[in-house]
Short mmCIF file of C-alpha atoms in Angstrom, two decimals:
data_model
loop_
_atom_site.label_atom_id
_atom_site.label_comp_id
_atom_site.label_asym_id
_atom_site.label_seq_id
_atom_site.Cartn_x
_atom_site.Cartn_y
_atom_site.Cartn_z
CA UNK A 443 0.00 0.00 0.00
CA UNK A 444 1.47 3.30 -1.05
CA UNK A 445 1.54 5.91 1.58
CA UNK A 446 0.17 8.56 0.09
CA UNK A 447 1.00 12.45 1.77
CA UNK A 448 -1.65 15.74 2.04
CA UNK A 449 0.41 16.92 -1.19
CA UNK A 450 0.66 14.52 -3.13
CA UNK A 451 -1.96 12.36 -5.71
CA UNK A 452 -1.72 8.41 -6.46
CA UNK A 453 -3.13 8.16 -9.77
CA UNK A 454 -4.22 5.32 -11.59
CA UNK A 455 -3.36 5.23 -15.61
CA UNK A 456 -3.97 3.10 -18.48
CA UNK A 457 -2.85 -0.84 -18.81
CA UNK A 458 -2.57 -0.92 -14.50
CA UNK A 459 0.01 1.85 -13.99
CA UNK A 460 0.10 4.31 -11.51
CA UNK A 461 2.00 7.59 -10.94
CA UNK A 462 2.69 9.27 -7.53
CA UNK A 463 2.89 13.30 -8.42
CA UNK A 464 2.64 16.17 -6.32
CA UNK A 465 -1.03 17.69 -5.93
CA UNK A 466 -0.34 20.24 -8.59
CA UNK A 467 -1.00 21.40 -11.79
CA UNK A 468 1.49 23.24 -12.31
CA UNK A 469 3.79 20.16 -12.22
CA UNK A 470 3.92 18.99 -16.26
CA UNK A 471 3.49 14.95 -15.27
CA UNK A 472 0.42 15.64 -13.00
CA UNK A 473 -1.27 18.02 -15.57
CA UNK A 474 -0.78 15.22 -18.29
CA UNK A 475 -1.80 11.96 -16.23
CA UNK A 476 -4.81 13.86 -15.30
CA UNK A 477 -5.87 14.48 -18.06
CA UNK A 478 -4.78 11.78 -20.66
CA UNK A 479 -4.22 8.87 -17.86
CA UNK A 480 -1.55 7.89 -19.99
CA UNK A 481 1.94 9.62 -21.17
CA UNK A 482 1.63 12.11 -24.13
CA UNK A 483 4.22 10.33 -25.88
CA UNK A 484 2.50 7.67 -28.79
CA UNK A 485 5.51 5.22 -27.45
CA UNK A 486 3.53 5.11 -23.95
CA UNK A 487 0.73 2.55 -25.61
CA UNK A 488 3.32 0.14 -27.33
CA UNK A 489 5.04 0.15 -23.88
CA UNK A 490 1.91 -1.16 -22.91
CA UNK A 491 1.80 -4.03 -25.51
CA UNK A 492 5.77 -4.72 -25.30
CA UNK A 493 5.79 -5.12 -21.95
CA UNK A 494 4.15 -8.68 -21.71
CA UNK A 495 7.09 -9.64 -23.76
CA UNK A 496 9.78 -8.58 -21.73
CA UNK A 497 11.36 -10.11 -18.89
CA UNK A 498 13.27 -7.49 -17.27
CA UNK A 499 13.91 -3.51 -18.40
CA UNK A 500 15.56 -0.89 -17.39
CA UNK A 501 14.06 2.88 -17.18
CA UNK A 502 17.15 5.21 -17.28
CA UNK A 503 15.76 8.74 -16.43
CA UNK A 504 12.67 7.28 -15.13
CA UNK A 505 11.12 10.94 -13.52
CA UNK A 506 7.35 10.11 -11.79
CA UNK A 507 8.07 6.47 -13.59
CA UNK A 508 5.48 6.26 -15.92
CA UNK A 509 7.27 3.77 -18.63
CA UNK A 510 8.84 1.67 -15.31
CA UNK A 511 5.03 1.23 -13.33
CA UNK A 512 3.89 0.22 -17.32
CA UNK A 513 6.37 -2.44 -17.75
CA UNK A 514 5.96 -3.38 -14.47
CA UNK A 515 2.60 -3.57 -14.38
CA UNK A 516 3.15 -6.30 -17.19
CA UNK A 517 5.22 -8.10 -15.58
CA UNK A 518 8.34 -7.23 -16.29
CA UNK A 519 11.22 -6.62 -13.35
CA UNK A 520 12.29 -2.94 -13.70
CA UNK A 521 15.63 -1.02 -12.63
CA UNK A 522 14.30 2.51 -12.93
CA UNK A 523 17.56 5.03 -12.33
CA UNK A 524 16.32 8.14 -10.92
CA UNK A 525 19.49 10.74 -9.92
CA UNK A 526 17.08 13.64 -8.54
CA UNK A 527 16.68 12.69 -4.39
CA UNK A 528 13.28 14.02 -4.46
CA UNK A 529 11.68 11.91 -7.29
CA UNK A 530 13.99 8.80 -6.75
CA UNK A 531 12.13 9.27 -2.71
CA UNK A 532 8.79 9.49 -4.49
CA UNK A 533 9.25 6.08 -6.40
CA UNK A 534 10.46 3.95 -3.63
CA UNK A 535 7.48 4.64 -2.11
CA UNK A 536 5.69 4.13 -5.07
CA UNK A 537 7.33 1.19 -6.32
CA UNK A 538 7.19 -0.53 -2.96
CA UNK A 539 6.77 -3.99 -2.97
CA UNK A 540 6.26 -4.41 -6.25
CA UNK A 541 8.45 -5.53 -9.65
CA UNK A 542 9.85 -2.06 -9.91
CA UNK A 543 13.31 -1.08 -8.12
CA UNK A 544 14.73 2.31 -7.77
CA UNK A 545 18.80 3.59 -8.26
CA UNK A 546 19.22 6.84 -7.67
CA UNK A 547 21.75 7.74 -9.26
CA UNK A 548 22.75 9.44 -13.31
CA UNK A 549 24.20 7.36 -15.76
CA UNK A 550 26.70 8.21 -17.85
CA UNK A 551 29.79 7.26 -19.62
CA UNK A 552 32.57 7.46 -16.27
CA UNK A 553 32.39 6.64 -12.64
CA UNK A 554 31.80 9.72 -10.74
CA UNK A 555 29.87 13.14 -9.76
CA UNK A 556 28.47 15.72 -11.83
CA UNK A 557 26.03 18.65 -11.12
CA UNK A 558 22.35 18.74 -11.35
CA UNK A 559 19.87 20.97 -11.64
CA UNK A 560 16.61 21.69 -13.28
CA UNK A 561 12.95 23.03 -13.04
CA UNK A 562 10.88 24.22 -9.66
CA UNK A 563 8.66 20.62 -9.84
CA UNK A 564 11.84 19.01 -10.25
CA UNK A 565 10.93 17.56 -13.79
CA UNK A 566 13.31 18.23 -16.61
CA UNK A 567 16.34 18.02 -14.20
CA UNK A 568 19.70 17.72 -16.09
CA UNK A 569 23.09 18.27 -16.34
CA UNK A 570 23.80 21.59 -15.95
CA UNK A 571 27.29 23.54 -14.38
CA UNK A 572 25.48 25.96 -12.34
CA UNK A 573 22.88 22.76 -10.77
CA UNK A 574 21.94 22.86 -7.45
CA UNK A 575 23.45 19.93 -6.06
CA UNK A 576 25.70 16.80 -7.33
CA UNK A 577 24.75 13.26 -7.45
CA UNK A 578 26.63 10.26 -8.61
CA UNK A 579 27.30 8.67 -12.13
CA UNK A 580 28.01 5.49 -12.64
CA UNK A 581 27.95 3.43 -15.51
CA UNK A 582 25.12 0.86 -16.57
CA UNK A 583 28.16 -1.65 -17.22
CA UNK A 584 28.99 -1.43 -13.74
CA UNK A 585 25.32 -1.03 -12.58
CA UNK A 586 23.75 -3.87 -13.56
CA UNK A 587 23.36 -7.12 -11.46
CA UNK A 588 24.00 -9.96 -14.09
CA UNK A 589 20.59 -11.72 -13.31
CA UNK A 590 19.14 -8.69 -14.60
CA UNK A 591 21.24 -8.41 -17.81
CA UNK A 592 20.73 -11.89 -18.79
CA UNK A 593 16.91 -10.90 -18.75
CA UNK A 594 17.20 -7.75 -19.99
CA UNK A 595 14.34 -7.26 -23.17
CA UNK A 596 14.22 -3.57 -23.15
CA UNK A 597 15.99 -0.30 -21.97
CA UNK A 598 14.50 3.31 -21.80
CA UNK A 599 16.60 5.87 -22.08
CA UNK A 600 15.41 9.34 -21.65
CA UNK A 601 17.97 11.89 -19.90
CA UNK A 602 17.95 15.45 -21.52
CA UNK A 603 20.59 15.63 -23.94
CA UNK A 604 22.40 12.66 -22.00
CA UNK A 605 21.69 9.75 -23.95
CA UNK A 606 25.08 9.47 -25.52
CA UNK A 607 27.19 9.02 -22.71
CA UNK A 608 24.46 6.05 -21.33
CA UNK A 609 25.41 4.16 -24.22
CA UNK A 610 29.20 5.05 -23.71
CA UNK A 611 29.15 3.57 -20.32
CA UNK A 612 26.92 0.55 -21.41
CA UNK A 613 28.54 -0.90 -24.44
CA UNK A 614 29.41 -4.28 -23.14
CA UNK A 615 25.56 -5.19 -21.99
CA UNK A 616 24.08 -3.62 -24.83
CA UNK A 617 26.24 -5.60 -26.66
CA UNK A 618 25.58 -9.00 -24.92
CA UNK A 619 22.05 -8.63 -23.93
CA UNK A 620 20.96 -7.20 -27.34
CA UNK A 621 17.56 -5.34 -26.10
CA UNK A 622 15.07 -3.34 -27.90
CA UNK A 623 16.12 0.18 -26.82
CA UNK A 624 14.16 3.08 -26.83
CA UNK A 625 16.17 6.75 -26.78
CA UNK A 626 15.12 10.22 -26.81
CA UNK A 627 16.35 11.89 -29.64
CA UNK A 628 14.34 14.91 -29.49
CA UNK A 629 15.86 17.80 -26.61
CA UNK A 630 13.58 20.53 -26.68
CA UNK A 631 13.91 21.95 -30.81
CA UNK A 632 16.28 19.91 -31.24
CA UNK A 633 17.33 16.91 -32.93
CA UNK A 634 20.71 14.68 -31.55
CA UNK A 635 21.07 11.24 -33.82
CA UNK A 636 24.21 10.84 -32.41
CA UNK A 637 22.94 8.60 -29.66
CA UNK A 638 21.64 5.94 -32.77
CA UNK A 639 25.03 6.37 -34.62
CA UNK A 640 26.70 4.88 -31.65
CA UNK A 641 24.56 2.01 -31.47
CA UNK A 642 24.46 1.68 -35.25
CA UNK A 643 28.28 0.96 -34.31
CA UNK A 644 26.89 -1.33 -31.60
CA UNK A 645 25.35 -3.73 -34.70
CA UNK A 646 21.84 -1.81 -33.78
CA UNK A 647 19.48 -0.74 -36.42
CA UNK A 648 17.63 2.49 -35.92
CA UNK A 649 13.37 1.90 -36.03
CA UNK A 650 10.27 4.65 -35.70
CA UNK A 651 6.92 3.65 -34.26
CA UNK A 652 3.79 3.87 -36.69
CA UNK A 653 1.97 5.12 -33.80
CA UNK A 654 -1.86 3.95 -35.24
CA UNK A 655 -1.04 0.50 -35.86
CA UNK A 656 1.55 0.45 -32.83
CA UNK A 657 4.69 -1.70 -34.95
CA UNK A 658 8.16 -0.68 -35.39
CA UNK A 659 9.61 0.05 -38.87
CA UNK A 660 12.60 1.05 -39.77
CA UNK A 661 13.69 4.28 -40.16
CA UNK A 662 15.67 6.57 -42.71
CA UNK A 663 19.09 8.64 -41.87
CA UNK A 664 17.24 11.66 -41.01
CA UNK A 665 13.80 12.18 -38.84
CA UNK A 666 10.95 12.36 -40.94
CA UNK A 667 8.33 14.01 -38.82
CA UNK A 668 8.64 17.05 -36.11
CA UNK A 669 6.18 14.54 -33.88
CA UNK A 670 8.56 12.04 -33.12
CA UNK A 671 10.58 12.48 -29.82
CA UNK A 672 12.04 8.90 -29.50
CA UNK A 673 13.54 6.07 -32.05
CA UNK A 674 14.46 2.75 -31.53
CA UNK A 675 16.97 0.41 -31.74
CA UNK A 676 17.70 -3.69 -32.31
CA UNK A 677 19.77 -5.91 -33.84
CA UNK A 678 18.87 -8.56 -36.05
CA UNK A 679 18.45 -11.19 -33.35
CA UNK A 680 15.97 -8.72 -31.70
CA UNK A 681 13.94 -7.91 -34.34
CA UNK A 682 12.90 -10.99 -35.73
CA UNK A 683 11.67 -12.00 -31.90
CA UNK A 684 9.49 -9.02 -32.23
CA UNK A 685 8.21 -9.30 -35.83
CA UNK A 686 7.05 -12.61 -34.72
CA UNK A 687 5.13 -11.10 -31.57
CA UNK A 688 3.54 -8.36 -33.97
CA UNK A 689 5.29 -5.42 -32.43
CA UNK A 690 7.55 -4.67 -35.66
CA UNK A 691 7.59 -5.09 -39.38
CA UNK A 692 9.69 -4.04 -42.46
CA UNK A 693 6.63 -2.21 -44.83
CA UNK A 694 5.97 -3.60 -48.15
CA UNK A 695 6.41 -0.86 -50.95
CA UNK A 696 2.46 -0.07 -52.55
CA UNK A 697 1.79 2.32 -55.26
CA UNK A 698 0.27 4.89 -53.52
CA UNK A 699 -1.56 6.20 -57.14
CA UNK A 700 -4.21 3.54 -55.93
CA UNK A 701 -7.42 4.49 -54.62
CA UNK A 702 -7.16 5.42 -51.17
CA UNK A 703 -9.99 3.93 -49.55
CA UNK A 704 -8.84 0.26 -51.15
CA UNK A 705 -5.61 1.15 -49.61
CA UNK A 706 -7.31 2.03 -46.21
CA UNK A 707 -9.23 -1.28 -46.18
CA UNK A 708 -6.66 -3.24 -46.64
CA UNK A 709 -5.11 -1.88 -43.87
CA UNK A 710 -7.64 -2.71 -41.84
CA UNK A 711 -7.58 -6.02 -42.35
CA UNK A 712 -6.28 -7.88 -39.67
CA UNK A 713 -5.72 -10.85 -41.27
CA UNK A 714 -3.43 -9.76 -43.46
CA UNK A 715 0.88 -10.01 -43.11
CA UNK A 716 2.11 -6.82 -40.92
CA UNK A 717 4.30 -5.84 -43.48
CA UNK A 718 2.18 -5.50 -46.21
CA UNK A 719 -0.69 -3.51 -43.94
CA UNK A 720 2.23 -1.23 -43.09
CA UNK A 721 2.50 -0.67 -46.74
CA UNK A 722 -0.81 0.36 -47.31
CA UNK A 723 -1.07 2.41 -44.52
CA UNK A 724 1.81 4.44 -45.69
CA UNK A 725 0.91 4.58 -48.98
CA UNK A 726 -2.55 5.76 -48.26
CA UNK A 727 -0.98 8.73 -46.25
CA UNK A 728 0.34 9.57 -49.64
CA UNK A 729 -2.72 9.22 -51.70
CA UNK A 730 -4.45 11.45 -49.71
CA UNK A 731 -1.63 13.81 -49.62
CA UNK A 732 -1.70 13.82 -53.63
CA UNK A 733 -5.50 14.35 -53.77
CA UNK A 734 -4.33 17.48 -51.47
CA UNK A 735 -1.92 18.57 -53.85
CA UNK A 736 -5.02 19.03 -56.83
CA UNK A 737 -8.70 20.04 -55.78
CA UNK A 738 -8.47 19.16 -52.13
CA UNK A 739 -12.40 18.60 -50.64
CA UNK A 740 -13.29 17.74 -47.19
CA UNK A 741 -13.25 14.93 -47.53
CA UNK A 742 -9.61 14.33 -48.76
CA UNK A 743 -8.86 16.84 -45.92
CA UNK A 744 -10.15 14.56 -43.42
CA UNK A 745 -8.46 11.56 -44.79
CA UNK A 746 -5.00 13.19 -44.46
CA UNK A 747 -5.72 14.23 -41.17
CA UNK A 748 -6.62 11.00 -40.26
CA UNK A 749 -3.85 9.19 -41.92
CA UNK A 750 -1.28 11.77 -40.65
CA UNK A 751 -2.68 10.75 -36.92
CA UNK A 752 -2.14 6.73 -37.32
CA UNK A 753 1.66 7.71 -38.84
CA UNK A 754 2.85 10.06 -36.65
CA UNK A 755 2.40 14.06 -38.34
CA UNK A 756 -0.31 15.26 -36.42
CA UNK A 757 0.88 18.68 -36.91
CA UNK A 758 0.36 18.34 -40.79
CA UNK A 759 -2.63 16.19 -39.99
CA UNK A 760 -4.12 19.67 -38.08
CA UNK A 761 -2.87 22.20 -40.93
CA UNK A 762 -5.72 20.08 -42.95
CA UNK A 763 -8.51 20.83 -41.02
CA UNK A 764 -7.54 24.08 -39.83
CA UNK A 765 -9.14 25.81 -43.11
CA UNK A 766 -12.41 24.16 -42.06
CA UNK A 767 -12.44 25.17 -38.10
CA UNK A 768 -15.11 28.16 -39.24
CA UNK A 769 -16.22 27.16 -42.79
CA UNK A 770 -19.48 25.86 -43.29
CA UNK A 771 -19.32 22.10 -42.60
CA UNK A 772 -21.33 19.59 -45.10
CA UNK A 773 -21.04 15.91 -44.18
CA UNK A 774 -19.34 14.85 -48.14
CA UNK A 775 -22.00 12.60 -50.26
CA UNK A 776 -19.22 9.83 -50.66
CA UNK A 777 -17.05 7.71 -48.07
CA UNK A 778 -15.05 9.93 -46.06
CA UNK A 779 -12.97 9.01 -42.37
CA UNK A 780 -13.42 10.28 -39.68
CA UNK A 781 -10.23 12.18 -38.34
CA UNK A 782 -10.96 10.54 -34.86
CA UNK A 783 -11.34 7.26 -34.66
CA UNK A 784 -13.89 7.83 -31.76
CA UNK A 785 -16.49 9.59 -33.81
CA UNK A 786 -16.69 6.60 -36.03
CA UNK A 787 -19.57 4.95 -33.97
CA UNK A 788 -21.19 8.03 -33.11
CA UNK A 789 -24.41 7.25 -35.66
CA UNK A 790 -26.65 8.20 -33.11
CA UNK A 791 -25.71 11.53 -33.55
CA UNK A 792 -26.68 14.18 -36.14
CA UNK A 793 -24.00 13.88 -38.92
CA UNK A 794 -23.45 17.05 -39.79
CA UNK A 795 -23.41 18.43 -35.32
CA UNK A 796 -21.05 15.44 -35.03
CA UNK A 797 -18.33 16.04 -38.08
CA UNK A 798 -18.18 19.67 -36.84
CA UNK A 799 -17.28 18.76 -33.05
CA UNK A 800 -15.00 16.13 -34.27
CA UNK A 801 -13.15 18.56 -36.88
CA UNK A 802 -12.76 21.15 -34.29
CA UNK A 803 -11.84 18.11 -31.37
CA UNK A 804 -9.65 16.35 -34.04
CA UNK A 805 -7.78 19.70 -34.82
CA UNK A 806 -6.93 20.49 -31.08
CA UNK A 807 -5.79 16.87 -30.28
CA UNK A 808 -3.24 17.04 -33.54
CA UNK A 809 -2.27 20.40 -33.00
CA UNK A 810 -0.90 19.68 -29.21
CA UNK A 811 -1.23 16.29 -26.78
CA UNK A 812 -2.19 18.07 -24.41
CA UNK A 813 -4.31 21.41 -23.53
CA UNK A 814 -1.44 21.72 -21.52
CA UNK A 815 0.16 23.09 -24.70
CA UNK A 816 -2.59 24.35 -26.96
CA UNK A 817 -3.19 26.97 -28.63
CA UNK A 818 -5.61 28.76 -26.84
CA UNK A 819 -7.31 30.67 -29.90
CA UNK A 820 -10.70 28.12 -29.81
CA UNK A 821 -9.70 25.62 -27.59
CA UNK A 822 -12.37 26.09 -24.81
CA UNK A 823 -14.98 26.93 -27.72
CA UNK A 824 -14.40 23.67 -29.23
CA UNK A 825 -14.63 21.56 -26.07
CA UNK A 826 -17.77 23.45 -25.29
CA UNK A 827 -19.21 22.41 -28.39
CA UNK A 828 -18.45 18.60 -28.46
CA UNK A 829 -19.82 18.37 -24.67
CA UNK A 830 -23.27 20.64 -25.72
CA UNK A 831 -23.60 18.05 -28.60
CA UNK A 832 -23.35 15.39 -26.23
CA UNK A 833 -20.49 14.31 -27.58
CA UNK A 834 -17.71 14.04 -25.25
CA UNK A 835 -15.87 11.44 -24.14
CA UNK A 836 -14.05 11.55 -20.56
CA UNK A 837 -11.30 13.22 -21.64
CA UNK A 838 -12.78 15.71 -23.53
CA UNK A 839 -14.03 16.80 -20.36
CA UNK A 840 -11.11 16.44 -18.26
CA UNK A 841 -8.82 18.67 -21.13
CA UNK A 842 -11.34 21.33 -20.49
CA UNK A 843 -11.54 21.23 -17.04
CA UNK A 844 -7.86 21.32 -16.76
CA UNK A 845 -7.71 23.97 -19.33
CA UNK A 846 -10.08 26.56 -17.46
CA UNK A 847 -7.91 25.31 -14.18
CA UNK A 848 -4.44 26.38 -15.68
CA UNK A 849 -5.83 29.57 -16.63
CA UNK A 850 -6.95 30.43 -12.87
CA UNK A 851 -10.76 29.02 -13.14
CA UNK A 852 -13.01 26.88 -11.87
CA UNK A 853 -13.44 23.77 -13.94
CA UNK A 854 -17.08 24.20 -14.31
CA UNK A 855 -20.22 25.25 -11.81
CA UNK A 856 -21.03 21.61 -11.31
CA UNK A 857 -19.00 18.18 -12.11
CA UNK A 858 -19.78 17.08 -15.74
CA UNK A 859 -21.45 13.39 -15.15
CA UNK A 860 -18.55 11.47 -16.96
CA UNK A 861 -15.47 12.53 -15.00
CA UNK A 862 -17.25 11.45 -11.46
CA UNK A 863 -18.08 8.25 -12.88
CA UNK A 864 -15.37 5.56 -12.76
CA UNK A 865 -15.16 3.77 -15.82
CA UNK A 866 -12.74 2.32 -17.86
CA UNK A 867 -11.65 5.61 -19.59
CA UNK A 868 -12.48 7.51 -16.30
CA UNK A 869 -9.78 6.08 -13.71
CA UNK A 870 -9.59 8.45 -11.05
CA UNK A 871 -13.01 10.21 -10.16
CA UNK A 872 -12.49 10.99 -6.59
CA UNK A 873 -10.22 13.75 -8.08
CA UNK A 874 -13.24 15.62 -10.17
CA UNK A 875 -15.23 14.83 -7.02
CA UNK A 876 -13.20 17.64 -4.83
CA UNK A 877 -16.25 20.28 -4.36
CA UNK A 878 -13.29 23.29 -4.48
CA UNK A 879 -12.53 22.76 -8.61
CA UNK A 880 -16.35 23.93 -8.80
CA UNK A 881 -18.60 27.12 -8.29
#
């Protein structure tokens, strides 16, 4: 039983995970989990499906320990390295008892000290000359008990501009255990590949996530989307374990001149190879995009938009429907998607009320993860509108309510009905319950 303090929130998240965050929302991690229940990053549901797979993993730069309580949560033993004293003190407690264990200290390529320092809530924490305090370094070769590298599936690595020197300092159990490895490449602006070079070096093969269908493919020299934070890495050995667990696949090449929605059906099917849905998925991204390029309509908007959410551009997926956010909306007389996959069973509703909320919801949801980071031009209108139209799910409600809270308001004058009920996309109600969000 975790012993939960005055300031502080245990919150339950998606696939059995929990997070132990300070009762603020001002903190980024509680704001998010929240919200979402879940991590903002599209890597946080294949955790989810990886980790029955994996028999032990280490989290390097674990923070609140979202990716460790996931993959523990699994089943999977975790060595989550934590070198900030208040967070590593905040997941003991939370990890007590259970598959998770906590190291606090940095990893890096040598043996020793360095200083640390980062934001108010702690989060963010890095390297940094002028840091408030040191903590140790040591290196994951050194670190490691040896019944935990000879289980070791899957490593984590996600340590603000740090990555490089992890792998530096744990070249001879990469090397032997061959894990799938998952590494930040994404600091802020900017892009570091270094960190995949070295393990390129290592016999590793750099990988993306198709976030939609949730597999691994491989990926080019250079990032090909602004979305994508993290990339992968395995070797040969690796990736054939996890092509035969469906997790990863090598896409087939398509002609993407074909009609889109023959392409989109076939990627639907679930009985088909991996590979060659893959293919069509990326190739329909295309199709739509070269509709785009002519006489776009509607509906070729809302394909793209679609299609740009299941591979990972959701900011190109949003420039599509921005031209539409205050355009009269006409539901198109052929087949058109949805650009979230939510509305698609929403035939109770009237078409034209629903495309409208879901073009405006859609838009926001591509545009940022969270309202966290919206743009705050139409945000709150567009929530407003899905929940009027009785359209909302859970979170549409909670992203409001956090919204109006970030900006100094009440949530609402009285709980909405679906964030006090617990359900499975409602997982912590007794928060929306507190009578002082309201009035």
């Amino acid at each position: 039983m975790v012993a939960v303090r005055d300031n502080e929130l245990l919150l339950a998240l998606a696939g059995g995970a929990t997070a132990l965050v300070p009762a603020d929302i001002r903190v980024l991690s509680t704001y998010i989990f929240l919200e979402r229940e879940d991590w903002i990053e599209p890597e946080a549901a294949f955790a989810r499906r990886l980790a029955g797979t994996v028999r032990a993993a280490l989290d390097v730069g674990a923070n609140f320990g979202f990716y460790a309580s996931t993959l523990a949560a699994g089943g999977a033993d975790v060595l989550a390295f934590e070198p900030h004293p208040q967070l590593a003190e905040a997941l003991r407690r939370a990890f007590a008892g259970g598959r998770a264990r906590v190291l606090e200290t940095a990893c890096g390529a040598e043996t020793g000290t360095m200083r640390f320092g980062g934001h108010q809530h702690v989060e963010g924490s890095r390297r940094a000359v002028d840091g408030a305090f040191e903590v140790p370094v040591a290196r994951l070769d050194d670190l490691v008990p040896s019944a935990v590298a000879q289980a070791l599936d899957f490593v984590k690595i996600d340590v603000e501009g740090g990555e490089l020197a992890v792998i530096e300092g744990a070249t001879r159990l990469l090397s032997d255990a061959e894990p799938l490895i998952m590494v930040e490449i994404k600091d802020g602006h900017s892009y570091d590949l270094a960190p995949l070079a070295a393990l390129e070096r290592l016999g590793f093969a750099r990988h993306r996530l198709l976030p939609g269908p949730g597999w691994l493919i491989p990926m080019g020299d250079l990032v090909d989307s602004p979305n994508q934070i993290n990339a992968f890495a395995v070797t040969p050995g690796r990736a054939a374990a996890l092509a035969r667990s469906g997790l990863l696949c090598v896409p087939a090449a398509v002609d993407p001149s074909e009609d889109p929605y023959v392409l989109w059906d076939r990627y639907r099917d679930p009985e088909r190879p991996a590979g060659a849905r893959a293919g069509d998925l990326l190739a329909c991204f295309e199709a739509f995009a070269r509709a785009r390029r002519t006489a776009p309509s509607l509906a070729d908007d809302l394909g793209f938009a679609r299609l740009a959410a299941e591979i990972g551009r959701d900011a190109q997926g949003a420039a599509a429907l921005r031209r539409h956010l205050d355009a009269p909306i006409r539901v198109p007389a052929g087949r058109f998607l949805w650009p979230s996959a939510r509305y698609e069973t929403r035939a109770h509703a009237d078409p034209e009320i629903a495309l409208r909320a879901c073009v405006a919801e859609a838009y926001h949801a591509l545009l940022a993860p969270s309202s966290l980071y919206a743009d705050s031009a139409g945000l709150e209108a567009a929530l407003e509108s899905v929940s009027a139209a009785g359209l909302a799910a859970p979170e549409t409600i909670r992203r409001l309510y956090l919204y109006r809270l970030g900006t100094g308001r009440k949530a609402d004058r009285a709980p909405h009905p679906l964030v006090v009920a617990r359900s499975p996309d409602n997982l912590n109600p007794d928060f929306w319950r507190r009578p002082v969000l309201y009035g």
